[in-house]
């Protein structure tokens, strides 16, 4: 087994020639990028030790349609499916609505390649992020999405990044670049899931969302992998004037799961709403690091993350709000509430405020609690068993956040999934969802 | 139906009930009145099995069973219903989900089949009408953002659907305007029957203008100090509770 730097980048697939210079540069950078340790502040509570495996490249695996349908909720969406990083046309929609341009990097024509080159990496933090650098170094293919100015795409787009396979550990490097044109509107559901098989996998996924003035993007990031399907991901958004990002994250736990959600409010009047739910149980781990960069005046951000942590699971939530000196009239709110349903469960919750402007409204709060005994008693006083009452309360705690998700079919599809996280006996969730 | 004998109970280390005895025969409505701090609400909580309310002596027999040995949910399934003075908000769980879970639990205990969605919806709508709650309240989170009066009417809604044999109303009249009070009273009156009893815990005579009690008891210092017919309530309204001081001592 080689060094971790080598094994993590070993999954690199062939890249189109126009991408090679950028990839070579990322490879150079990766070689000297220090791997985070528990002494690295941003990785204090998340160990990357599960990545110490001899990873190879992800191979194409044929999945049958019924299995994929069972895995992905039917939300009436256009669907694109990738299995182990390989596009699966047989499982994907072949028609695109007017106003939506979509091409894989591998199939980009010259003009598309030029636009991809121009924008790829532009939403990433200046100082770099170790796993974004790795994504660039291992990048073979990616997905480029562009919404035409003024286009309002009604049908949501569902991108399924699946892993499946038996045998050797493998890595996958998903990459999405979205350009939302002026005053355009699009809903994208990124759905990460493990489609079965015994092989450990590591997905290192980077999404860049570039919102032109007045654009609205509803972005859903569902990280449903569990166990040895490891995931480290970054969603990096840049919002121009009056753009709106509505972001919803759902994370089940895994042996290792980490998501960095970074939103740059770069044009006055930009608005971001970040909602999230995390539900680790067993021995799982999940880590959300969010960062709102208020770089200009008159922007707003509202953030609500809630987690229910069971058994011996561990969750990390770090919510940073950075208000730059010129970002006057900023309004930023952050709430993080956690419910521990076991004495051995653990959460590390940290709001992190850096405010350099003086005329701002900024509110934040973080709580860690157990199930409310009075609410539990109230339900039981109506005949509901303690076990079912506990499921109902845990469900209600996160369902409040789910209700803020704008896509109704997605809400309907996710409710049973949420309930099933708390009810080991399905009869306990029969009155929910 | 319910026999309470020499009940002593303690809350946060403080003795509140100090030898309370009371018998409620089937089909009767008993009002329990008394000054603040006399233990009225404690009695309701003890009967419903609320955590933190410790029974230190005495017995409570409900339909021949030892009520105090039963878990809270068992009591509810056996037919005890406490309308809370301060109903609890449970955001994220719809009233409908909550009601269905409750009704199913009680029906299952009685050996009855779970109601299908359509039949249940019909019943729930009818109960909404009686409780004068708009049907949209079924879709909202349990008590979430309800006004004080709406919460009380939601308690009535639950009682109508659960059809308990013993309904305990803990100061349901407090904070209610006269219209809401009438709605609650009519709901209770519509449920009165030979096999169903009620305990009305109240501070004021007002509720009893609308629900005629069979017996009125005065609770003071943790014990029943006086019992009588409905006229006792009028006497209390007239004289206040001060004259009881001698009896408590």
Short mmCIF file of N, CA and C in Angstrom, two decimals, chain A residues 41-105:
data_model
loop_
_atom_site.label_atom_id
_atom_site.label_comp_id
_atom_site.label_asym_id
_atom_site.label_seq_id
_atom_site.Cartn_x
_atom_site.Cartn_y
_atom_site.Cartn_z
N UNK A 41 -7.69 22.25 13.29
CA UNK A 41 -8.89 22.77 13.96
C UNK A 41 -10.18 22.32 13.27
N UNK A 42 -10.21 22.42 11.96
CA UNK A 42 -11.44 22.10 11.24
C UNK A 42 -11.74 20.59 11.20
N UNK A 43 -10.82 19.80 11.68
CA UNK A 43 -10.99 18.34 11.66
C UNK A 43 -10.82 17.74 13.05
N UNK A 44 -11.01 18.58 14.04
CA UNK A 44 -10.75 18.19 15.42
C UNK A 44 -11.57 16.96 15.84
N UNK A 45 -12.83 16.92 15.37
CA UNK A 45 -13.71 15.85 15.84
C UNK A 45 -13.97 14.77 14.79
N UNK A 46 -13.28 14.89 13.65
CA UNK A 46 -13.50 13.92 12.59
C UNK A 46 -12.16 13.35 12.15
N UNK A 47 -12.03 12.06 12.35
CA UNK A 47 -10.79 11.40 11.96
C UNK A 47 -10.92 10.84 10.56
N UNK A 48 -9.89 11.02 9.76
CA UNK A 48 -9.93 10.46 8.41
C UNK A 48 -9.27 9.08 8.37
N UNK A 49 -9.05 8.49 9.55
CA UNK A 49 -8.42 7.16 9.60
C UNK A 49 -9.14 6.11 8.74
N UNK A 50 -10.50 6.17 8.63
CA UNK A 50 -11.16 5.18 7.76
C UNK A 50 -10.69 5.24 6.30
N UNK A 51 -9.99 6.33 5.93
CA UNK A 51 -9.51 6.44 4.54
C UNK A 51 -8.22 5.67 4.31
N UNK A 52 -7.67 5.10 5.37
CA UNK A 52 -6.42 4.34 5.20
C UNK A 52 -6.72 2.98 4.61
N UNK A 53 -6.99 2.98 3.32
CA UNK A 53 -7.29 1.75 2.61
C UNK A 53 -6.64 1.83 1.24
N UNK A 54 -6.46 0.67 0.63
CA UNK A 54 -5.81 0.63 -0.68
C UNK A 54 -6.87 0.79 -1.77
N UNK A 55 -7.24 2.05 -2.03
CA UNK A 55 -8.33 2.30 -2.97
C UNK A 55 -7.89 2.15 -4.42
N UNK A 56 -8.77 1.58 -5.22
CA UNK A 56 -8.57 1.57 -6.67
C UNK A 56 -9.67 2.40 -7.31
N UNK A 57 -9.68 2.47 -8.64
CA UNK A 57 -10.72 3.24 -9.31
C UNK A 57 -12.08 2.52 -9.27
N UNK A 58 -13.14 3.29 -9.25
CA UNK A 58 -14.49 2.72 -9.28
C UNK A 58 -14.79 2.16 -10.66
N UNK A 59 -15.32 0.95 -10.69
CA UNK A 59 -15.61 0.29 -11.97
C UNK A 59 -17.09 0.42 -12.31
N UNK A 60 -17.41 0.39 -13.61
CA UNK A 60 -18.83 0.42 -13.97
C UNK A 60 -19.52 -0.84 -13.45
N UNK A 61 -20.68 -0.68 -12.90
CA UNK A 61 -21.47 -1.82 -12.43
C UNK A 61 -22.88 -1.62 -12.97
N UNK A 62 -23.43 -2.70 -13.55
CA UNK A 62 -24.79 -2.58 -14.07
C UNK A 62 -25.79 -2.80 -12.94
N UNK A 63 -26.65 -1.83 -12.73
CA UNK A 63 -27.70 -1.98 -11.73
C UNK A 63 -29.03 -2.09 -12.46
N UNK A 64 -29.92 -2.92 -11.92
CA UNK A 64 -31.19 -2.97 -12.63
C UNK A 64 -32.12 -1.87 -12.16
N UNK A 65 -33.00 -1.52 -13.05
CA UNK A 65 -33.82 -0.34 -12.88
C UNK A 65 -34.67 -0.42 -11.60
N UNK A 66 -35.19 -1.60 -11.34
CA UNK A 66 -36.07 -1.75 -10.17
C UNK A 66 -35.29 -1.44 -8.88
N UNK A 67 -34.03 -1.90 -8.83
CA UNK A 67 -33.21 -1.66 -7.64
C UNK A 67 -32.98 -0.16 -7.46
N UNK A 68 -32.73 0.51 -8.57
CA UNK A 68 -32.47 1.95 -8.48
C UNK A 68 -33.74 2.71 -8.11
N UNK A 69 -34.87 2.26 -8.70
CA UNK A 69 -36.15 2.89 -8.35
C UNK A 69 -36.44 2.74 -6.86
N UNK A 70 -36.05 1.58 -6.31
CA UNK A 70 -36.28 1.36 -4.89
C UNK A 70 -35.44 2.27 -4.02
N UNK A 71 -34.31 2.66 -4.59
CA UNK A 71 -33.34 3.45 -3.83
C UNK A 71 -33.65 4.94 -3.91
N UNK A 72 -34.15 5.36 -5.06
CA UNK A 72 -34.38 6.79 -5.27
C UNK A 72 -35.87 7.07 -5.23
N UNK A 73 -36.27 8.03 -4.41
CA UNK A 73 -37.70 8.35 -4.38
C UNK A 73 -38.14 8.92 -5.71
N UNK A 74 -39.36 8.59 -6.09
CA UNK A 74 -39.91 9.14 -7.32
C UNK A 74 -40.46 10.53 -7.01
N UNK A 75 -39.73 11.52 -7.43
CA UNK A 75 -40.15 12.88 -7.13
C UNK A 75 -40.53 13.60 -8.42
N UNK A 76 -40.86 12.81 -9.43
CA UNK A 76 -41.28 13.39 -10.70
C UNK A 76 -40.18 14.20 -11.35
N UNK A 77 -38.96 13.72 -11.16
CA UNK A 77 -37.81 14.51 -11.60
C UNK A 77 -37.17 13.92 -12.85
N UNK A 78 -36.46 14.78 -13.56
CA UNK A 78 -35.51 14.30 -14.56
C UNK A 78 -34.42 13.62 -13.76
N UNK A 79 -33.98 12.48 -14.26
CA UNK A 79 -33.03 11.74 -13.44
C UNK A 79 -31.77 11.41 -14.23
N UNK A 80 -30.62 11.66 -13.60
CA UNK A 80 -29.35 11.23 -14.17
C UNK A 80 -28.67 10.37 -13.12
N UNK A 81 -28.26 9.17 -13.54
CA UNK A 81 -27.69 8.23 -12.58
C UNK A 81 -26.23 7.95 -12.93
N UNK A 82 -25.40 8.05 -11.94
CA UNK A 82 -23.99 7.67 -12.07
C UNK A 82 -23.74 6.53 -11.09
N UNK A 83 -23.08 5.49 -11.59
CA UNK A 83 -22.75 4.37 -10.70
C UNK A 83 -21.22 4.28 -10.64
N UNK A 84 -20.70 4.41 -9.44
CA UNK A 84 -19.24 4.41 -9.23
C UNK A 84 -18.55 5.44 -10.11
N UNK A 85 -19.22 6.54 -10.34
CA UNK A 85 -18.63 7.62 -11.13
C UNK A 85 -18.90 7.50 -12.62
N UNK A 86 -19.48 6.38 -13.05
CA UNK A 86 -19.73 6.17 -14.48
C UNK A 86 -21.19 6.46 -14.80
N UNK A 87 -21.40 7.24 -15.84
CA UNK A 87 -22.75 7.59 -16.23
C UNK A 87 -23.50 6.33 -16.68
N UNK A 88 -24.75 6.19 -16.20
CA UNK A 88 -25.56 5.02 -16.55
C UNK A 88 -26.76 5.48 -17.38
N UNK A 89 -26.59 5.55 -18.72
CA UNK A 89 -27.67 6.11 -19.56
C UNK A 89 -28.96 5.32 -19.46
N UNK A 90 -28.85 4.00 -19.26
CA UNK A 90 -30.06 3.18 -19.22
C UNK A 90 -30.93 3.52 -18.02
N UNK A 91 -30.33 4.12 -17.00
CA UNK A 91 -31.09 4.43 -15.78
C UNK A 91 -31.47 5.91 -15.73
N UNK A 92 -31.14 6.61 -16.82
CA UNK A 92 -31.29 8.07 -16.78
C UNK A 92 -32.32 8.57 -17.78
N UNK A 93 -32.87 9.73 -17.52
CA UNK A 93 -33.79 10.37 -18.46
C UNK A 93 -33.00 10.83 -19.68
N UNK A 94 -33.62 10.80 -20.85
CA UNK A 94 -32.87 11.24 -22.02
C UNK A 94 -33.41 12.54 -22.61
N UNK A 95 -34.41 13.10 -21.98
CA UNK A 95 -34.93 14.36 -22.50
C UNK A 95 -34.66 15.48 -21.51
N UNK A 96 -34.32 16.61 -22.04
CA UNK A 96 -34.06 17.76 -21.19
C UNK A 96 -35.05 18.86 -21.50
N UNK A 97 -35.48 19.57 -20.49
CA UNK A 97 -36.39 20.69 -20.76
C UNK A 97 -35.65 21.84 -21.43
N UNK A 98 -36.40 22.66 -22.09
CA UNK A 98 -35.81 23.81 -22.76
C UNK A 98 -35.20 24.74 -21.72
N UNK A 99 -34.06 25.28 -22.03
CA UNK A 99 -33.42 26.23 -21.13
C UNK A 99 -32.38 25.59 -20.23
N UNK A 100 -32.32 24.26 -20.26
CA UNK A 100 -31.34 23.57 -19.42
C UNK A 100 -30.29 22.89 -20.32
N UNK A 101 -29.06 23.25 -20.10
CA UNK A 101 -27.96 22.64 -20.85
C UNK A 101 -27.21 21.72 -19.90
N UNK A 102 -26.93 20.53 -20.38
CA UNK A 102 -26.32 19.56 -19.49
C UNK A 102 -25.34 18.71 -20.29
N UNK A 103 -24.13 18.67 -19.85
CA UNK A 103 -23.16 17.84 -20.58
C UNK A 103 -22.10 17.31 -19.60
N UNK A 104 -21.66 16.09 -19.88
CA UNK A 104 -20.56 15.57 -19.08
C UNK A 104 -19.26 16.17 -19.61
N UNK A 105 -18.32 16.35 -18.72
CA UNK A 105 -17.03 16.93 -19.13
C UNK A 105 -16.47 16.14 -20.31
#
